[in-house]
CSV table of C-alpha atoms in Angstrom, one decimal:
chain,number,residue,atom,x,y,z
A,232,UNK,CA,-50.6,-72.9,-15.8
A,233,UNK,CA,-47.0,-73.2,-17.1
A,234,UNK,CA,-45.9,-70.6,-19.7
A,235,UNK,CA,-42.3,-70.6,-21.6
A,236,UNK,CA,-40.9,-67.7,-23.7
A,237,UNK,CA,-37.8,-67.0,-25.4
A,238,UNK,CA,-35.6,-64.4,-24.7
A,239,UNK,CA,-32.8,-65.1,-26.8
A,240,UNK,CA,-30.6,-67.5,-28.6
A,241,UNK,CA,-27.0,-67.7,-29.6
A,242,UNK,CA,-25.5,-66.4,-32.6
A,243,UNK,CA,-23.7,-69.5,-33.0
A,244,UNK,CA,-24.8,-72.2,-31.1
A,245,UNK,CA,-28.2,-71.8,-32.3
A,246,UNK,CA,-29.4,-74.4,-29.4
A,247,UNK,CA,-28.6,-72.3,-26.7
A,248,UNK,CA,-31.7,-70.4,-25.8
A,249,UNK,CA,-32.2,-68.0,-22.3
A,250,UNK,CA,-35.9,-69.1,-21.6
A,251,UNK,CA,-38.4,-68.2,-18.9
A,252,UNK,CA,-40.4,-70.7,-17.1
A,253,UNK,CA,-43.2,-69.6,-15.4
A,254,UNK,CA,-45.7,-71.7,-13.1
A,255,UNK,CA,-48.9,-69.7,-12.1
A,256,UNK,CA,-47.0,-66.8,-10.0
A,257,UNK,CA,-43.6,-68.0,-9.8
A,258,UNK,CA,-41.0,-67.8,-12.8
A,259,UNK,CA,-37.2,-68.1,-13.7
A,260,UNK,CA,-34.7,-67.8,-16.4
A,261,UNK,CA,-32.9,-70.6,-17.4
A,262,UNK,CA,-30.2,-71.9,-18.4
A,263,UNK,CA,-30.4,-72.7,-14.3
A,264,UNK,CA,-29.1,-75.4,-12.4
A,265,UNK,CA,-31.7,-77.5,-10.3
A,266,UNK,CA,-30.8,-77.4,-6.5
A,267,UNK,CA,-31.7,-80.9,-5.1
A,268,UNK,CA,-33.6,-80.9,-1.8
A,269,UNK,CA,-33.2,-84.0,0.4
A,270,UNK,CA,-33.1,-84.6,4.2
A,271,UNK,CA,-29.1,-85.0,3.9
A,272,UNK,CA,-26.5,-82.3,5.2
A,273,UNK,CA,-24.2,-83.5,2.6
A,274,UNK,CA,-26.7,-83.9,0.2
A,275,UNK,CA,-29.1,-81.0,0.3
A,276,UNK,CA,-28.2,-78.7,-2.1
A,277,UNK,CA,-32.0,-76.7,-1.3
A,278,UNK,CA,-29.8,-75.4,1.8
A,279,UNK,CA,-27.3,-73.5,0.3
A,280,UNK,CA,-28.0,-69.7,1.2
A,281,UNK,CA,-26.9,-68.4,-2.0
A,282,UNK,CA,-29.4,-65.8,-3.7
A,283,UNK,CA,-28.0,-65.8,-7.0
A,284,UNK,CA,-28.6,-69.7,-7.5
A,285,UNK,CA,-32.0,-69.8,-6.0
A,286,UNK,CA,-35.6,-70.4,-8.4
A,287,UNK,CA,-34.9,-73.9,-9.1
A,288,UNK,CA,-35.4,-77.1,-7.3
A,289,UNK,CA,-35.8,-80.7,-8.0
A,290,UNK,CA,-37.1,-83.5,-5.2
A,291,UNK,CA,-36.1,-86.8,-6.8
A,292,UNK,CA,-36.9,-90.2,-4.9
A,293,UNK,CA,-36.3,-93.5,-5.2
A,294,UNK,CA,-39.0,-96.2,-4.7
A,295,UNK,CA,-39.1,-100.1,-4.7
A,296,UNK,CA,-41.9,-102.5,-4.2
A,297,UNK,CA,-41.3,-103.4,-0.5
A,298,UNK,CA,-41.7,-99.9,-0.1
A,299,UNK,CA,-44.8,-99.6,-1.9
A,300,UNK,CA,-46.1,-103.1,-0.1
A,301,UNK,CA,-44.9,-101.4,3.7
A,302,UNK,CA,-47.3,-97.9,2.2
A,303,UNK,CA,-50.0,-99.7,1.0
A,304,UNK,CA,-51.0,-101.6,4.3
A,305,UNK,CA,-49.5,-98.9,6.9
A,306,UNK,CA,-50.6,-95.2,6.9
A,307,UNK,CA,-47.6,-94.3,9.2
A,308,UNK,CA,-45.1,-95.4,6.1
A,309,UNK,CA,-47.3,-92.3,3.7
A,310,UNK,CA,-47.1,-90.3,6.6
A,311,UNK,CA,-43.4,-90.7,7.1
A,312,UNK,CA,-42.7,-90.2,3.2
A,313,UNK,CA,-45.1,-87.1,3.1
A,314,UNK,CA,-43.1,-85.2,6.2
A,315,UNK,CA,-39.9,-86.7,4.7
A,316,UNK,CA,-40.8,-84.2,1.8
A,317,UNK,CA,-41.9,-81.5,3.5
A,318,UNK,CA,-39.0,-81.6,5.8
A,319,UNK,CA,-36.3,-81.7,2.9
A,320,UNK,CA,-38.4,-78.1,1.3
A,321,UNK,CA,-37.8,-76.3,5.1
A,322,UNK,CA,-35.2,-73.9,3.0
A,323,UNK,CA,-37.2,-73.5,-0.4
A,324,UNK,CA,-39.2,-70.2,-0.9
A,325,UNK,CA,-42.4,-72.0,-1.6
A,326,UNK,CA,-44.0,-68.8,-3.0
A,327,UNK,CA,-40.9,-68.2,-5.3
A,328,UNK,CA,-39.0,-71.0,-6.1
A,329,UNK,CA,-40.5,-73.8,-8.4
A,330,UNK,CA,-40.6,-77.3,-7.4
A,331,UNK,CA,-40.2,-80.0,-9.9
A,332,UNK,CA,-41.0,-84.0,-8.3
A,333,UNK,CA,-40.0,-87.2,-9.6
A,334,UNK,CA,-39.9,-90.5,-9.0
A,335,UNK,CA,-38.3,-93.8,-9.3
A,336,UNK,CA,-39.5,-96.9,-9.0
A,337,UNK,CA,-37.3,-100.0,-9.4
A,338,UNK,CA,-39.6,-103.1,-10.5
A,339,UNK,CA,-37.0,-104.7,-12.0
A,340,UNK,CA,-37.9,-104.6,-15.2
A,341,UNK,CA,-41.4,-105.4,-14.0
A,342,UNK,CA,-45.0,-103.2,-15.3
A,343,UNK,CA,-46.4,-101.8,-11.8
A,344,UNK,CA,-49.3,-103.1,-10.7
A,345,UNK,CA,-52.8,-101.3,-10.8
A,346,UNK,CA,-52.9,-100.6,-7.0
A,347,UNK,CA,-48.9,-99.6,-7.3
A,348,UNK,CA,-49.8,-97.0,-10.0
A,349,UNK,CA,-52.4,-95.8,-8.2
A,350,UNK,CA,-50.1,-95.0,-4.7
A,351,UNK,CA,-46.9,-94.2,-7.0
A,352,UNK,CA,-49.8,-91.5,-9.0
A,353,UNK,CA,-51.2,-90.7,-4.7
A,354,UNK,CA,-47.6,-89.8,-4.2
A,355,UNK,CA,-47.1,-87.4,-6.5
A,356,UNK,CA,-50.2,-85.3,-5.4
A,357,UNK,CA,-48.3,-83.2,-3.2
A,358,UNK,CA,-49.5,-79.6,-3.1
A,359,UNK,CA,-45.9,-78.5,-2.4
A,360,UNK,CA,-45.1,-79.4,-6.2
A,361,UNK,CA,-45.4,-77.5,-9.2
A,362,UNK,CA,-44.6,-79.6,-11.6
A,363,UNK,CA,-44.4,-84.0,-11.4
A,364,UNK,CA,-43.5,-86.4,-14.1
A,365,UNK,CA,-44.6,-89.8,-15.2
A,366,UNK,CA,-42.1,-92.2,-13.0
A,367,UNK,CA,-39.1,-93.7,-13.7
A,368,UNK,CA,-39.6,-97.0,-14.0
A,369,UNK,CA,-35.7,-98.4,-14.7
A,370,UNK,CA,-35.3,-101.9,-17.0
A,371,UNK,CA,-39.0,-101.7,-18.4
A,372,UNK,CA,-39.2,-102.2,-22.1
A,373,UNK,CA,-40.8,-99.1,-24.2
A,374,UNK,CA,-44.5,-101.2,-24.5
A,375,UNK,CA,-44.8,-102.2,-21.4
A,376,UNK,CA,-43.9,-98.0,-20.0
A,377,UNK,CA,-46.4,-97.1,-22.0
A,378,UNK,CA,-49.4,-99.8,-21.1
A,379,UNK,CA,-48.1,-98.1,-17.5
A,380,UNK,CA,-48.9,-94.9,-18.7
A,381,UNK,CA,-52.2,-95.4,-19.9
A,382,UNK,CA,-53.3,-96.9,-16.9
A,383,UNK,CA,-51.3,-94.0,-14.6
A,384,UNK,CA,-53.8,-92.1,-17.0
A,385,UNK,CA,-56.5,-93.3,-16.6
A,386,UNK,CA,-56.0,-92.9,-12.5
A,387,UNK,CA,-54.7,-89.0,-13.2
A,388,UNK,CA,-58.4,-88.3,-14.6
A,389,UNK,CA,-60.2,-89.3,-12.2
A,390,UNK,CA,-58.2,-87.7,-9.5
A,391,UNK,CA,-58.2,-84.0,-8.4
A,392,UNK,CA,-54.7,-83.6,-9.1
A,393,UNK,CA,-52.4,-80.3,-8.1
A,394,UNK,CA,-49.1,-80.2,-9.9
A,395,UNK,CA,-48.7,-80.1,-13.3
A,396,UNK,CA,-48.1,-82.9,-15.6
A,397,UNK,CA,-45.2,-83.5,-17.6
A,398,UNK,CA,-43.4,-85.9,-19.4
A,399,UNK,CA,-40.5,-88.5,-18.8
A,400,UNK,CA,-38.0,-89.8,-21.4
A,401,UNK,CA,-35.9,-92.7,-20.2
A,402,UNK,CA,-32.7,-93.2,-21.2
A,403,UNK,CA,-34.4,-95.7,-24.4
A,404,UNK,CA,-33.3,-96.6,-28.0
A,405,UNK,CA,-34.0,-94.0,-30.7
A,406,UNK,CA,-36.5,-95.9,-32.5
A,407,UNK,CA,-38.6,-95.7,-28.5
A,408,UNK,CA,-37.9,-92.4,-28.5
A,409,UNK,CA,-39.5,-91.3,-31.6
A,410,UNK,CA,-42.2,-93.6,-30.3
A,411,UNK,CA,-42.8,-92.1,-26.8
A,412,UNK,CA,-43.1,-88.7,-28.4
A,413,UNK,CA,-45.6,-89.4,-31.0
A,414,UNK,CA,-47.2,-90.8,-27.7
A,415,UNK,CA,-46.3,-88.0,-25.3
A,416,UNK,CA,-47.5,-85.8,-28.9
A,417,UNK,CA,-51.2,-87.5,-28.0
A,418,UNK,CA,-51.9,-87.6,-24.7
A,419,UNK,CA,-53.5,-84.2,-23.7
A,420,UNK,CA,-52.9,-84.7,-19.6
A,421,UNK,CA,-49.4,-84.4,-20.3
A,422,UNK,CA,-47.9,-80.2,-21.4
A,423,UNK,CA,-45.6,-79.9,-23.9
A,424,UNK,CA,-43.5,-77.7,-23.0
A,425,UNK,CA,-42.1,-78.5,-20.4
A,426,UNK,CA,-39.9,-82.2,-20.9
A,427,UNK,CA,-37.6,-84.0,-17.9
A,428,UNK,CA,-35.0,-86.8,-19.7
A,429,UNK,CA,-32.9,-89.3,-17.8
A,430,UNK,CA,-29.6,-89.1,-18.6
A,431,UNK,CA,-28.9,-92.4,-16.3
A,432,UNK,CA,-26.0,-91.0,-14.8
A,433,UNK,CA,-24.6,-90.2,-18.7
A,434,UNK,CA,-22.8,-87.3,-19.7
A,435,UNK,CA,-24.6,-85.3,-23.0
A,436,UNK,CA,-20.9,-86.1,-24.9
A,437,UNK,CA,-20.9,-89.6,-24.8
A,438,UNK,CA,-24.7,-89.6,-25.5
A,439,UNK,CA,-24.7,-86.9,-28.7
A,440,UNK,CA,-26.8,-89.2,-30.7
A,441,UNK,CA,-29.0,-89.5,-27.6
A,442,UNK,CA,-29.4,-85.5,-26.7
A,443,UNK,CA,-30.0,-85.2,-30.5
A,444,UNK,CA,-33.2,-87.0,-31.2
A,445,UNK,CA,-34.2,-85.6,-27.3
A,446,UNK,CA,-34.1,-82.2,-28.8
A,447,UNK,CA,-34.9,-82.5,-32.9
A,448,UNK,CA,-38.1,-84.3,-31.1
A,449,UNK,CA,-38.5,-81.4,-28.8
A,450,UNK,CA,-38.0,-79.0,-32.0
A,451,UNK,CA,-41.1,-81.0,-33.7
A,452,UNK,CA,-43.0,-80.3,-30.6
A,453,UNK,CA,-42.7,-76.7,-30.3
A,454,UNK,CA,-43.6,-76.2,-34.1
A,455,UNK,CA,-46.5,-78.5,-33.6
A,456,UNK,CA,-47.7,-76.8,-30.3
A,457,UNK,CA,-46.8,-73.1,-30.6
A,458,UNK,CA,-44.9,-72.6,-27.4
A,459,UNK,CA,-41.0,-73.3,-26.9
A,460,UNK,CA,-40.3,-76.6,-24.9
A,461,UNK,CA,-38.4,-76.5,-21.9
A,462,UNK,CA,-36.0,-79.4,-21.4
A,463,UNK,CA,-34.7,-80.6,-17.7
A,464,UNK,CA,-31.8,-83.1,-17.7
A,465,UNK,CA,-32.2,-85.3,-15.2
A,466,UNK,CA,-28.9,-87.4,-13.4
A,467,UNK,CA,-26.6,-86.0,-15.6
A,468,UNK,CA,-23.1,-86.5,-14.7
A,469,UNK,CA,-19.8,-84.9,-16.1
A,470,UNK,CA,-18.5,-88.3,-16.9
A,471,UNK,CA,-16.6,-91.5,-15.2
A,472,UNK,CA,-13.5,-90.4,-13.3
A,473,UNK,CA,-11.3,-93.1,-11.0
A,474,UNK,CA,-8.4,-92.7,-8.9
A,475,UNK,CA,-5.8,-92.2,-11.8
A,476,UNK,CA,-7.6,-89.1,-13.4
A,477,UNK,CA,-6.9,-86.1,-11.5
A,478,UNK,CA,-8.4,-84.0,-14.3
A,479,UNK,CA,-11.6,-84.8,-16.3
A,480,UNK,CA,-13.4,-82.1,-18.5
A,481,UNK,CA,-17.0,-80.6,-17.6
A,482,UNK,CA,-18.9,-82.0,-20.0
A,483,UNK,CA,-22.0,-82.0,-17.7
A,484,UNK,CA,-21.6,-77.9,-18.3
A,485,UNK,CA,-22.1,-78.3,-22.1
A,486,UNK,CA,-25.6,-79.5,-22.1
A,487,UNK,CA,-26.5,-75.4,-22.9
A,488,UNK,CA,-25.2,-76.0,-25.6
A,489,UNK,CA,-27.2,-78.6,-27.0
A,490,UNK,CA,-30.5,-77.2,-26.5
A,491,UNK,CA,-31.1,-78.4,-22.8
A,492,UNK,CA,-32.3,-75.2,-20.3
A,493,UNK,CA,-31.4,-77.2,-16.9
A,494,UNK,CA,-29.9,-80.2,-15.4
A,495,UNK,CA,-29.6,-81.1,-11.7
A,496,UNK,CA,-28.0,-83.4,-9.6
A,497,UNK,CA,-27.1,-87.2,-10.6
A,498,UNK,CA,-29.2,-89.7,-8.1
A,499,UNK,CA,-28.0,-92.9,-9.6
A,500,UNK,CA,-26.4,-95.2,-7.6
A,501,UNK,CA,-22.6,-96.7,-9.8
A,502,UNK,CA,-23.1,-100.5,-9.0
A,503,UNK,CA,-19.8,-101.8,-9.9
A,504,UNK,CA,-18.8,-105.5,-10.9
A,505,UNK,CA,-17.1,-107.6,-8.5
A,506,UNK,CA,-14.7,-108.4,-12.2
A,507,UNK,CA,-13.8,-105.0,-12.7
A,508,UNK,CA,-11.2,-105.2,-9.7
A,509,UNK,CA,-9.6,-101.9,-7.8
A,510,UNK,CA,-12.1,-99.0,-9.1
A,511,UNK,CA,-12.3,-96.4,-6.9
A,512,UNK,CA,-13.9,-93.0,-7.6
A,513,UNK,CA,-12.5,-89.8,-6.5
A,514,UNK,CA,-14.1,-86.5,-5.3
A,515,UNK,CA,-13.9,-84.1,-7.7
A,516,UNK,CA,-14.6,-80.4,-7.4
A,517,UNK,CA,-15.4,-78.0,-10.4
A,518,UNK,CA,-12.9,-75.4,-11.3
A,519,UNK,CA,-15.1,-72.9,-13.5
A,520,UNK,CA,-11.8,-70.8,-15.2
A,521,UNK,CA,-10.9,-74.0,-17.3
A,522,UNK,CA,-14.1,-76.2,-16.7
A,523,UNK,CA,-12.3,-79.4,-15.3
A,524,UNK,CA,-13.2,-81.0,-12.8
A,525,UNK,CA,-10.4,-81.7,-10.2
A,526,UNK,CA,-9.3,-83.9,-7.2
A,527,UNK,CA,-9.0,-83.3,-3.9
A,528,UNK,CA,-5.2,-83.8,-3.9
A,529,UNK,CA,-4.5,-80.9,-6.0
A,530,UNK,CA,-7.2,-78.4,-6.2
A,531,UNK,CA,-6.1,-76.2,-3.5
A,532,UNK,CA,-3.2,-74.3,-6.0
A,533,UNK,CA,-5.8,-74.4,-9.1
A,534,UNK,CA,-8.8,-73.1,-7.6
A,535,UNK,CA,-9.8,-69.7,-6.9
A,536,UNK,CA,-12.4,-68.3,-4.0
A,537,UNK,CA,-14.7,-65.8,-4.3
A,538,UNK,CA,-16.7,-64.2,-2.0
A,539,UNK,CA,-19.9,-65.1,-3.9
A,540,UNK,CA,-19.4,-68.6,-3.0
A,541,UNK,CA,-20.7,-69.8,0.1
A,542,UNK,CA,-19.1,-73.4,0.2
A,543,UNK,CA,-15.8,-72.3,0.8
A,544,UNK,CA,-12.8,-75.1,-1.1
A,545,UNK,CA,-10.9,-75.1,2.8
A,546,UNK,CA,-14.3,-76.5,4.0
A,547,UNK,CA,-14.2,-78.9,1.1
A,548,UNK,CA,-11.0,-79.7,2.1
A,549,UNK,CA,-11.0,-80.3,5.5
A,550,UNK,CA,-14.1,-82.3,4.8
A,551,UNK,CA,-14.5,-83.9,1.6
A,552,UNK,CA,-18.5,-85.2,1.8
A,553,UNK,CA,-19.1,-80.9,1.4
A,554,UNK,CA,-18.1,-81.7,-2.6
A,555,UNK,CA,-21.2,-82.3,-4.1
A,556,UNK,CA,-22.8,-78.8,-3.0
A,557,UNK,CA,-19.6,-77.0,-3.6
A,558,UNK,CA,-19.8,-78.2,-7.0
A,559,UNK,CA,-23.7,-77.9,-6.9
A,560,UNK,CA,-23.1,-73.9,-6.2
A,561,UNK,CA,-20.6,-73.9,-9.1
A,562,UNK,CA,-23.2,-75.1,-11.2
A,563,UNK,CA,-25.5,-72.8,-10.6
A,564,UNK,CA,-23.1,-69.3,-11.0
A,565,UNK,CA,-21.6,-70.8,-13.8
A,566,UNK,CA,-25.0,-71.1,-15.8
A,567,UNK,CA,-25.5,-67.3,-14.7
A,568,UNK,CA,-23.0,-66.2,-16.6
A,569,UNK,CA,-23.3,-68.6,-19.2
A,570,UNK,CA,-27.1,-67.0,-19.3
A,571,UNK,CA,-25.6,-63.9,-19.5
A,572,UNK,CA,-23.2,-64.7,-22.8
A,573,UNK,CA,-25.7,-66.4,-24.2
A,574,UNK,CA,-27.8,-63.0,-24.4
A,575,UNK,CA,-24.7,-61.6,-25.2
A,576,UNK,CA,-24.3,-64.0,-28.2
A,577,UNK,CA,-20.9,-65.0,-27.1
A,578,UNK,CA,-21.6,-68.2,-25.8
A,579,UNK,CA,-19.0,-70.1,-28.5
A,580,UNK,CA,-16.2,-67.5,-28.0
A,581,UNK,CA,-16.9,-68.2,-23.8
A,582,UNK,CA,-16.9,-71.8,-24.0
A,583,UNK,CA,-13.5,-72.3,-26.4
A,584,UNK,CA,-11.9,-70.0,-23.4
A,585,UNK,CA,-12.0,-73.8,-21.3
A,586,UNK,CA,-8.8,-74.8,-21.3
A,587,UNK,CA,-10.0,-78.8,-20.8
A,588,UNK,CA,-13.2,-78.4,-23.5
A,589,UNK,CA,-10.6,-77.3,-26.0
A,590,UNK,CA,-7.9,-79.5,-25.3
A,591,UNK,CA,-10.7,-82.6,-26.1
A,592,UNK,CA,-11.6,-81.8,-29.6
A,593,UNK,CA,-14.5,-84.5,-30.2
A,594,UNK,CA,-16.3,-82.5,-27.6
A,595,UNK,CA,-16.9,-79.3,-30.0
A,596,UNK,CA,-17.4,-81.7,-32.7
A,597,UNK,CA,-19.9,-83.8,-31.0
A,598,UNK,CA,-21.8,-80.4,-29.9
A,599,UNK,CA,-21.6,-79.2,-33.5
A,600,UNK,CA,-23.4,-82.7,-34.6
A,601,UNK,CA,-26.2,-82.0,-32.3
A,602,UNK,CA,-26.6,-78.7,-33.6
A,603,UNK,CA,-26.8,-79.8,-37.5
A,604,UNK,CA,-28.6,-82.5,-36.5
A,605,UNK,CA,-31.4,-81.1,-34.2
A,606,UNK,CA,-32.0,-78.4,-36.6
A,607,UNK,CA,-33.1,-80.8,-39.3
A,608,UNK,CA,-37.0,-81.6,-39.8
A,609,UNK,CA,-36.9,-84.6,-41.1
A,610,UNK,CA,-35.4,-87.6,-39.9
A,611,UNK,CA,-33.7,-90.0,-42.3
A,612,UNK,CA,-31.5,-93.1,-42.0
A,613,UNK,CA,-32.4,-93.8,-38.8
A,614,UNK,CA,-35.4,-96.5,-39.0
């Protein structure tokens, strides 16, 4: 049983909503940043010992056919991907904290096959979950992600299945969209209000128009279905930063705004062009005063400690792979507060105190079109 419930919303931006999630015994209050759990030291964000971040976590895996082939004609392969799981949750709370599981499966473009459904849907059943979505599948066209769905349907019923259900967007057109929805809208194996979205490694400013059909569609739901929808960002990312930026905004941080209750980490791999030449990405690390995100080479005068933090920057610095759960940790104290001014219905006053949100003015712009637009209940001029 998932429940959601409204505790508040902001005076201003009316989008911003402190919400609790609660699966069967467990529950949290969101706006709350995911804490991925993998098998990595640098990657496992599950292992940071930090109480006041902790309710939250999200098990994202990637999947091709190879793989699939090796589990479907070796037992030891499931095996090995089962304790691979289990072995990445050793630091979650199990009876506390709620798991969310996803996965990806690159086909290339290509519909799964029965028997790949059926192992992809197998995979999923893990009683360590709470909650699981219908699978990524990147590069396939709106009908054929749907035919996929039926059929992963069609398996789901005649399974004894223990998570919960929920849907996937992909990062689609609007048109598909408004399409999986109406779909989404129909299928009763699948709650309502509860909704993961790819971002595909996107940032919610660069994709307004995106974040605003995600959530006028969500609005829709929750009017149609009586319970407030909870939406999870998934591979969200602050934006694309190379070696000449030393300071790019936080516009990962802004997603509150528009009507989104979580994000958490980004887990798609940047493929670059042999044409594009010398681009090389920097570490950045999160500076929560003026929400910019800052290299390596000159955080140590602009940053401040804390003794809340328990990734300390001079670990950072001595050893740069730490970044992405120093950031991670930033994340998740920085939506606590932003919780807290959100109940406090100063969330717009809080944010125009960011020094590099203010200094970009398209970005309060582009938040104040999601706003107008979400709001509306009828969509026109779009079809």
């Amino acid at each position: 049983m998932l429940k959601t419930k409204i505790i508040d919303q902001d005076s201003s931006f009316r989008l911003a909503r402190t919400i609790r999630l609660s699966v069967n015994s467990k529950d949290m209050i969101a706006p709350k940043r995911a804490l991925s759990a993998s098998r990595g030291k640098y990657s496992n964000e599950s292992s940071i010992n930090n109480h006041a971040i902790r309710g939250f976590i999200e098990v994202y895996r990637h999947l091709n056919p190879e793989k699939l082939y090796k589990m479907m004609h070796d037992n030891d392969e499931i095996n090995d991907f089962s304790y691979m799981i289990s072995s990445s949750l050793r630091d979650v709370d199990m009876e506390k904290e709620i798991i969310v599981g996803i996965l990806e499966y690159n086909s290339e473009g290509k519909k799964p096959r029965f028997e790949e459904t059926e192992l992809l849907l197998d995979l999923l059943n893990n009683p360590r979950f709470d909650i699981v979505t219908a699978p990524i599948i990147p590069k396939l066209p709106y009908e054929k992600y749907t035919q996929f769905l039926d059929e992963f349907i069609d398996i789901y019923q005649s399974t004894s299945f223990i998570p919960i259900l929920a849907p996937c967007i992909p990062h689609y057109s609007r048109v598909d969209i408004l399409r999986l929805f109406e779909y989404y809208a129909k299928k009763d194996d699948f709650i309502k209000n509860f909704i993961c979205v790819d971002f595909n490694g996107s940032n919610p400013i660069s994709q307004y128009t995106f974040v605003s059909m995600i959530v006028r569609e969500a609005k829709l739901l929750e009017r149609e279905f009586g319970e407030p929808a909870f939406l999870h960002a998934l591979n969200l990312k602050y934006g694309k930063a190379t070696k000449k930026q030393d300071v790019v905004p936080a516009k990962d941080l802004v997603i509150y705004t528009m009507g989104f209750n979580s994000f958490g980490a980004n887990h798609k791999i940047l493929r670059i062009p042999e044409y594009v030449g010398n681009y090389e990405l920097k570490t950045k690390l999160l500076n929560r005063n003026d929400y910019g995100y800052y290299s390596l080479e000159i955080v140590d005068n602009t940053i401040k400690e804390t003794k809340l933090h328990i990734i300390k920057l001079r670990n950072v610095l001595s050893d740069g792979k730490l970044a992405k759960l120093f950031n991670a940790e930033r994340h998740g104290l920085e939506s606590n507060d932003i919780r807290e001014t959100i109940n406090e219905h100063e969330y717009k006053k809080y944010l125009e105190s960011k020094k590099h949100i203010i200094e970009q003015k398209t970005i309060l712009k582009k938040i104040s079109k999601v706003q107008t637009f979400a709001m509306q209940q009828k969509l026109s001029g779009l079809l």
